[in-house]
Amino acid sequence: QVQLVESGGGLVQAGGSLRLSCAASGRTFSNSPMGWFRQAPGKEREFVAAISRSGSSTHYADSVKGRFTISRDNAKNTMYLQMNTLKPEDTAVYYCAAGRSVTYYYSKGEYDYWGQGTQVTVSS
């Protein structure tokens, strides 16, 4: 199966940038659609971005479109989330996810594997 480990979270000032990484292990990684979700205090886990098996298709939540960029390097078994112009409302635990067959990329129920999460805190 697939195991996912996030890294790159931390504390940053508003307007700054962070790059999250998701290292994956498993023979099916290159064929797995993947995504990023986040969960802020008092809120449900929400969709952030998703990427297709080859990386040719990407999707973003309206709240991060134009600021965040999702990418993947299948040769390195790694997915990334470049976060620019960060805002305090971006503060959350960010989770990496992978699915065997994803139809509704924005739904957390579509994903089969999850990382442990990494904390992103944006101060004002």
CSV table of N, CA and C in Angstrom, one decimal, residues 9-120:
chain,number,residue,atom,x,y,z
A,9,GLY,N,6.2,22.3,7.0
A,9,GLY,CA,5.3,23.2,7.7
A,9,GLY,C,6.2,24.0,8.7
A,10,GLY,N,5.5,25.1,9.2
A,10,GLY,CA,6.2,25.9,10.2
A,10,GLY,C,5.5,27.2,10.4
A,11,LEU,N,6.2,28.2,11.0
A,11,LEU,CA,5.6,29.5,11.3
A,11,LEU,C,6.2,30.5,10.3
A,12,VAL,N,5.3,31.3,9.7
A,12,VAL,CA,5.7,32.3,8.8
A,12,VAL,C,4.8,33.5,8.9
A,13,GLN,N,5.3,34.7,8.6
A,13,GLN,CA,4.6,35.9,8.7
A,13,GLN,C,3.7,36.1,7.4
A,14,ALA,N,2.6,36.8,7.6
A,14,ALA,CA,1.7,37.1,6.5
A,14,ALA,C,2.4,37.6,5.3
A,15,GLY,N,2.1,37.1,4.1
A,15,GLY,CA,2.8,37.6,2.9
A,15,GLY,C,3.9,36.7,2.6
A,16,GLY,N,4.4,35.8,3.4
A,16,GLY,CA,5.5,35.0,3.2
A,16,GLY,C,5.1,33.7,2.4
A,17,SER,N,6.1,32.8,2.3
A,17,SER,CA,5.9,31.6,1.5
A,17,SER,C,6.4,30.4,2.3
A,18,LEU,N,5.8,29.2,2.0
A,18,LEU,CA,6.3,28.0,2.4
A,18,LEU,C,6.1,26.9,1.3
A,19,ARG,N,6.9,25.9,1.4
A,19,ARG,CA,6.8,24.8,0.4
A,19,ARG,C,6.6,23.5,1.2
A,20,LEU,N,5.5,22.9,1.0
A,20,LEU,CA,5.3,21.6,1.7
A,20,LEU,C,5.6,20.4,0.7
A,21,SER,N,6.2,19.4,1.3
A,21,SER,CA,6.5,18.2,0.6
A,21,SER,C,5.7,17.0,1.1
A,22,CYS,N,5.4,16.1,0.2
A,22,CYS,CA,4.8,14.8,0.6
A,22,CYS,C,5.6,13.7,0.0
A,23,ALA,N,6.3,13.0,0.8
A,23,ALA,CA,7.1,11.8,0.4
A,23,ALA,C,6.2,10.6,0.5
A,24,ALA,N,6.2,9.8,-0.6
A,24,ALA,CA,5.3,8.6,-0.7
A,24,ALA,C,6.2,7.4,-0.9
A,25,SER,N,5.7,6.3,-0.4
A,25,SER,CA,6.3,5.0,-0.6
A,25,SER,C,5.2,4.0,-1.0
A,26,GLY,N,5.5,3.2,-1.9
A,26,GLY,CA,4.5,2.2,-2.5
A,26,GLY,C,4.6,2.1,-4.0
A,27,ARG,N,4.4,1.0,-4.5
A,27,ARG,CA,4.6,0.7,-5.9
A,27,ARG,C,3.6,1.4,-6.8
A,28,THR,N,2.4,1.8,-6.2
A,28,THR,CA,1.4,2.4,-7.0
A,28,THR,C,1.4,3.9,-7.0
A,29,PHE,N,2.4,4.5,-6.4
A,29,PHE,CA,2.4,6.0,-6.3
A,29,PHE,C,2.2,6.7,-7.6
A,30,SER,N,2.9,6.3,-8.6
A,30,SER,CA,2.9,7.0,-9.9
A,30,SER,C,1.5,6.9,-10.6
A,31,ASN,N,0.7,6.0,-10.1
A,31,ASN,CA,-0.7,5.8,-10.7
A,31,ASN,C,-1.8,6.3,-9.7
A,32,SER,N,-1.4,7.0,-8.7
A,32,SER,CA,-2.3,7.5,-7.7
A,32,SER,C,-2.6,9.0,-7.9
A,33,PRO,N,-3.9,9.4,-8.0
A,33,PRO,CA,-4.3,10.8,-7.9
A,33,PRO,C,-4.0,11.2,-6.5
A,34,MET,N,-3.6,12.5,-6.3
A,34,MET,CA,-3.2,13.0,-5.0
A,34,MET,C,-3.8,14.3,-4.7
A,35,GLY,N,-3.8,14.7,-3.5
A,35,GLY,CA,-4.4,16.0,-3.1
A,35,GLY,C,-3.8,16.5,-1.8
A,36,TRP,N,-4.1,17.8,-1.5
A,36,TRP,CA,-3.8,18.4,-0.2
A,36,TRP,C,-5.1,18.9,0.4
A,37,PHE,N,-5.3,18.6,1.7
A,37,PHE,CA,-6.4,19.1,2.5
A,37,PHE,C,-5.8,19.8,3.7
A,38,ARG,N,-6.7,20.6,4.3
A,38,ARG,CA,-6.2,21.3,5.6
A,38,ARG,C,-7.4,21.3,6.6
A,39,GLN,N,-7.0,21.4,7.8
A,39,GLN,CA,-8.0,21.5,8.9
A,39,GLN,C,-7.6,22.6,9.9
A,40,ALA,N,-8.4,23.6,10.0
A,40,ALA,CA,-8.2,24.7,11.0
A,40,ALA,C,-9.0,24.4,12.2
A,41,PRO,N,-8.6,25.0,13.4
A,41,PRO,CA,-9.3,24.8,14.6
A,41,PRO,C,-10.8,25.1,14.5
A,42,GLY,N,-11.7,24.2,14.9
A,42,GLY,CA,-13.1,24.4,14.9
A,42,GLY,C,-13.7,24.1,13.5
A,43,LYS,N,-13.0,23.7,12.6
A,43,LYS,CA,-13.5,23.5,11.2
A,43,LYS,C,-13.3,22.0,10.8
A,44,GLU,N,-14.1,21.6,9.8
A,44,GLU,CA,-13.9,20.3,9.2
A,44,GLU,C,-12.7,20.4,8.2
A,45,ARG,N,-12.1,19.2,7.9
A,45,ARG,CA,-11.1,19.1,6.9
A,45,ARG,C,-11.6,19.5,5.6
A,46,GLU,N,-10.9,20.5,4.9
A,46,GLU,CA,-11.3,21.0,3.6
A,46,GLU,C,-10.3,20.8,2.5
A,47,PHE,N,-10.8,20.8,1.3
A,47,PHE,CA,-10.0,20.6,0.1
A,47,PHE,C,-9.2,21.8,-0.2
A,48,VAL,N,-7.9,21.6,-0.6
A,48,VAL,CA,-7.0,22.7,-0.9
A,48,VAL,C,-6.6,22.6,-2.4
A,49,ALA,N,-6.1,21.4,-2.8
A,49,ALA,CA,-5.6,21.3,-4.2
A,49,ALA,C,-5.5,19.8,-4.5
A,50,ALA,N,-5.6,19.4,-5.8
A,50,ALA,CA,-5.5,18.1,-6.3
A,50,ALA,C,-4.7,18.0,-7.6
A,51,ILE,N,-4.1,16.8,-7.8
A,51,ILE,CA,-3.3,16.6,-9.0
A,51,ILE,C,-3.5,15.2,-9.6
A,52,SER,N,-3.6,15.1,-10.9
A,52,SER,CA,-3.8,13.8,-11.5
A,52,SER,C,-2.6,12.9,-11.5
A,53,ARG,N,-2.7,11.7,-12.0
A,53,ARG,CA,-1.6,10.7,-11.9
A,53,ARG,C,-0.3,11.3,-12.6
A,54,SER,N,-0.5,11.8,-13.8
A,54,SER,CA,0.7,12.3,-14.5
A,54,SER,C,1.1,13.7,-14.1
A,55,GLY,N,0.2,14.4,-13.4
A,55,GLY,CA,0.4,15.8,-13.1
A,55,GLY,C,-0.1,16.8,-14.2
A,56,SER,N,-0.7,16.3,-15.2
A,56,SER,CA,-1.2,17.1,-16.3
A,56,SER,C,-2.4,17.9,-15.9
A,57,SER,N,-3.2,17.5,-14.9
A,57,SER,CA,-4.4,18.2,-14.5
A,57,SER,C,-4.3,18.6,-13.0
A,58,THR,N,-4.7,19.8,-12.7
A,58,THR,CA,-4.7,20.3,-11.3
A,58,THR,C,-6.0,21.0,-11.0
A,59,HIS,N,-6.3,21.0,-9.7
A,59,HIS,CA,-7.5,21.7,-9.2
A,59,HIS,C,-7.2,22.4,-7.9
A,60,TYR,N,-7.9,23.6,-7.7
A,60,TYR,CA,-7.6,24.3,-6.5
A,60,TYR,C,-8.9,24.8,-5.9
A,61,ALA,N,-8.9,24.9,-4.6
A,61,ALA,CA,-10.0,25.6,-3.9
A,61,ALA,C,-9.9,27.1,-4.3
A,62,ASP,N,-11.1,27.7,-4.4
A,62,ASP,CA,-11.2,29.1,-4.7
A,62,ASP,C,-10.3,30.0,-3.8
A,63,SER,N,-10.3,29.6,-2.5
A,63,SER,CA,-9.6,30.4,-1.5
A,63,SER,C,-8.1,30.5,-1.7
A,64,VAL,N,-7.5,29.5,-2.5
A,64,VAL,CA,-6.0,29.5,-2.6
A,64,VAL,C,-5.6,29.7,-4.1
A,65,LYS,N,-6.6,29.7,-5.0
A,65,LYS,CA,-6.3,29.8,-6.4
A,65,LYS,C,-5.5,31.1,-6.7
A,66,GLY,N,-4.4,31.0,-7.4
A,66,GLY,CA,-3.5,32.1,-7.7
A,66,GLY,C,-2.4,32.3,-6.7
A,67,ARG,N,-2.5,31.7,-5.6
A,67,ARG,CA,-1.5,31.8,-4.5
A,67,ARG,C,-0.7,30.5,-4.3
A,68,PHE,N,-1.4,29.3,-4.4
A,68,PHE,CA,-0.8,28.0,-4.2
A,68,PHE,C,-0.6,27.3,-5.5
A,69,THR,N,0.4,26.5,-5.6
A,69,THR,CA,0.7,25.6,-6.7
A,69,THR,C,1.0,24.2,-6.3
A,70,ILE,N,0.2,23.3,-6.9
A,70,ILE,CA,0.5,21.9,-6.6
A,70,ILE,C,1.3,21.2,-7.7
A,71,SER,N,2.2,20.4,-7.4
A,71,SER,CA,3.0,19.7,-8.4
A,71,SER,C,3.4,18.3,-7.9
A,72,ARG,N,3.9,17.5,-8.8
A,72,ARG,CA,4.5,16.2,-8.3
A,72,ARG,C,5.6,15.8,-9.2
A,73,ASP,N,6.5,15.0,-8.6
A,73,ASP,CA,7.6,14.4,-9.3
A,73,ASP,C,7.6,12.9,-9.1
A,74,ASN,N,7.0,12.2,-10.0
A,74,ASN,CA,6.8,10.8,-9.8
A,74,ASN,C,8.2,10.0,-9.7
A,75,ALA,N,9.2,10.5,-10.4
A,75,ALA,CA,10.5,9.9,-10.3
A,75,ALA,C,11.1,9.9,-8.9
A,76,LYS,N,10.7,11.0,-8.2
A,76,LYS,CA,11.1,11.1,-6.8
A,76,LYS,C,10.1,10.7,-5.8
A,77,ASN,N,9.0,10.2,-6.2
A,77,ASN,CA,7.9,9.8,-5.4
A,77,ASN,C,7.5,10.9,-4.4
A,78,THR,N,7.4,12.1,-4.9
A,78,THR,CA,7.1,13.3,-4.1
A,78,THR,C,6.1,14.2,-4.7
A,79,MET,N,5.2,14.8,-3.8
A,79,MET,CA,4.3,15.8,-4.2
A,79,MET,C,4.6,17.1,-3.4
A,80,TYR,N,4.3,18.2,-4.0
A,80,TYR,CA,4.6,19.5,-3.4
A,80,TYR,C,3.4,20.4,-3.4
A,81,LEU,N,3.5,21.3,-2.5
A,81,LEU,CA,2.5,22.4,-2.4
A,81,LEU,C,3.3,23.7,-2.1
A,82,GLN,N,3.4,24.5,-3.2
A,82,GLN,CA,4.1,25.8,-3.0
A,82,GLN,C,3.0,26.8,-2.6
A,83,MET,N,3.2,27.5,-1.4
A,83,MET,CA,2.3,28.4,-0.9
A,83,MET,C,2.9,29.8,-0.8
A,84,ASN,N,2.3,30.7,-1.6
A,84,ASN,CA,2.8,32.1,-1.6
A,84,ASN,C,1.8,33.0,-1.1
A,85,THR,N,2.2,34.2,-0.7
A,85,THR,CA,1.3,35.3,-0.2
A,85,THR,C,0.4,34.7,0.9
A,86,LEU,N,1.0,34.1,1.8
A,86,LEU,CA,0.2,33.4,2.9
A,86,LEU,C,-0.6,34.4,3.7
A,87,LYS,N,-1.7,34.0,4.2
A,87,LYS,CA,-2.6,34.8,5.0
A,87,LYS,C,-2.9,34.1,6.3
A,88,PRO,N,-3.2,34.8,7.4
A,88,PRO,CA,-3.5,34.2,8.6
A,88,PRO,C,-4.6,33.1,8.5
A,89,GLU,N,-5.6,33.3,7.6
A,89,GLU,CA,-6.6,32.3,7.5
A,89,GLU,C,-6.2,31.0,6.8
A,90,ASP,N,-4.9,31.0,6.4
A,90,ASP,CA,-4.3,29.7,5.8
A,90,ASP,C,-3.8,28.9,7.0
A,91,THR,N,-3.8,29.4,8.2
A,91,THR,CA,-3.3,28.6,9.3
A,91,THR,C,-4.2,27.3,9.5
A,92,ALA,N,-3.5,26.2,9.5
A,92,ALA,CA,-4.2,24.9,9.6
A,92,ALA,C,-3.1,23.8,9.6
A,93,VAL,N,-3.6,22.6,9.9
A,93,VAL,CA,-2.8,21.4,9.7
A,93,VAL,C,-3.1,20.9,8.3
A,94,TYR,N,-2.0,20.8,7.5
A,94,TYR,CA,-2.1,20.4,6.1
A,94,TYR,C,-1.8,18.9,6.0
A,95,TYR,N,-2.7,18.2,5.2
A,95,TYR,CA,-2.6,16.7,5.1
A,95,TYR,C,-2.4,16.4,3.6
A,96,CYS,N,-1.5,15.4,3.3
A,96,CYS,CA,-1.3,14.9,2.0
A,96,CYS,C,-2.2,13.6,1.9
A,97,ALA,N,-2.8,13.4,0.7
A,97,ALA,CA,-3.7,12.3,0.5
A,97,ALA,C,-3.5,11.7,-0.9
A,98,ALA,N,-3.8,10.4,-1.0
A,98,ALA,CA,-3.7,9.7,-2.2
A,98,ALA,C,-4.9,8.7,-2.4
A,99,GLY,N,-5.4,8.5,-3.6
A,99,GLY,CA,-6.5,7.6,-3.8
A,99,GLY,C,-6.2,6.7,-4.9
A,100,ARG,N,-6.9,5.5,-4.8
A,100,ARG,CA,-6.8,4.5,-5.9
A,100,ARG,C,-7.5,4.9,-7.2
A,101,SER,N,-8.7,5.5,-7.0
A,101,SER,CA,-9.5,5.9,-8.1
A,101,SER,C,-10.4,7.1,-7.6
A,102,VAL,N,-10.0,8.3,-8.0
A,102,VAL,CA,-10.7,9.5,-7.5
A,102,VAL,C,-11.5,10.1,-8.5
A,103,THR,N,-12.8,10.3,-8.2
A,103,THR,CA,-13.8,10.9,-9.1
A,103,THR,C,-14.0,12.3,-8.6
A,104,TYR,N,-14.3,12.5,-7.3
A,104,TYR,CA,-14.6,13.8,-6.7
A,104,TYR,C,-13.4,14.2,-6.0
A,105,TYR,N,-12.5,14.9,-6.7
A,105,TYR,CA,-11.2,15.3,-6.1
A,105,TYR,C,-11.3,16.2,-4.9
A,106,TYR,N,-12.4,16.9,-4.7
A,106,TYR,CA,-12.5,17.8,-3.6
A,106,TYR,C,-13.1,17.1,-2.3
A,107,SER,N,-13.4,15.8,-2.4
A,107,SER,CA,-14.0,15.1,-1.3
A,107,SER,C,-13.0,14.3,-0.6
A,108,LYS,N,-12.8,14.5,0.7
A,108,LYS,CA,-11.9,13.7,1.4
A,108,LYS,C,-12.2,12.2,1.5
A,109,GLY,N,-13.5,11.9,1.3
A,109,GLY,CA,-13.9,10.5,1.3
A,109,GLY,C,-13.4,9.7,0.1
A,110,GLU,N,-13.0,10.4,-0.9
A,110,GLU,CA,-12.5,9.7,-2.1
A,110,GLU,C,-11.0,9.2,-2.0
A,111,TYR,N,-10.3,9.6,-0.9
A,111,TYR,CA,-8.9,9.3,-0.8
A,111,TYR,C,-8.8,8.1,0.2
A,112,ASP,N,-7.8,7.2,-0.1
A,112,ASP,CA,-7.6,6.0,0.7
A,112,ASP,C,-6.4,6.1,1.7
A,113,TYR,N,-5.5,6.9,1.4
A,113,TYR,CA,-4.3,7.0,2.2
A,113,TYR,C,-4.0,8.5,2.6
A,114,TRP,N,-3.6,8.7,3.9
A,114,TRP,CA,-3.3,10.0,4.4
A,114,TRP,C,-2.0,10.1,5.2
A,115,GLY,N,-1.4,11.2,5.1
A,115,GLY,CA,-0.2,11.5,5.9
A,115,GLY,C,-0.6,11.9,7.3
A,116,GLN,N,0.4,12.2,8.2
A,116,GLN,CA,0.1,12.5,9.6
A,116,GLN,C,-0.2,14.0,9.8
A,117,GLY,N,0.0,14.8,8.8
A,117,GLY,CA,-0.3,16.2,8.8
A,117,GLY,C,0.9,17.0,9.3
A,118,THR,N,1.0,18.3,8.8
A,118,THR,CA,2.1,19.2,9.2
A,118,THR,C,1.4,20.6,9.5
A,119,GLN,N,1.8,21.2,10.6
A,119,GLN,CA,1.2,22.4,11.0
A,119,GLN,C,1.8,23.6,10.2
A,120,VAL,N,0.9,24.5,9.7
A,120,VAL,CA,1.3,25.7,9.1
A,120,VAL,C,0.6,26.8,9.9
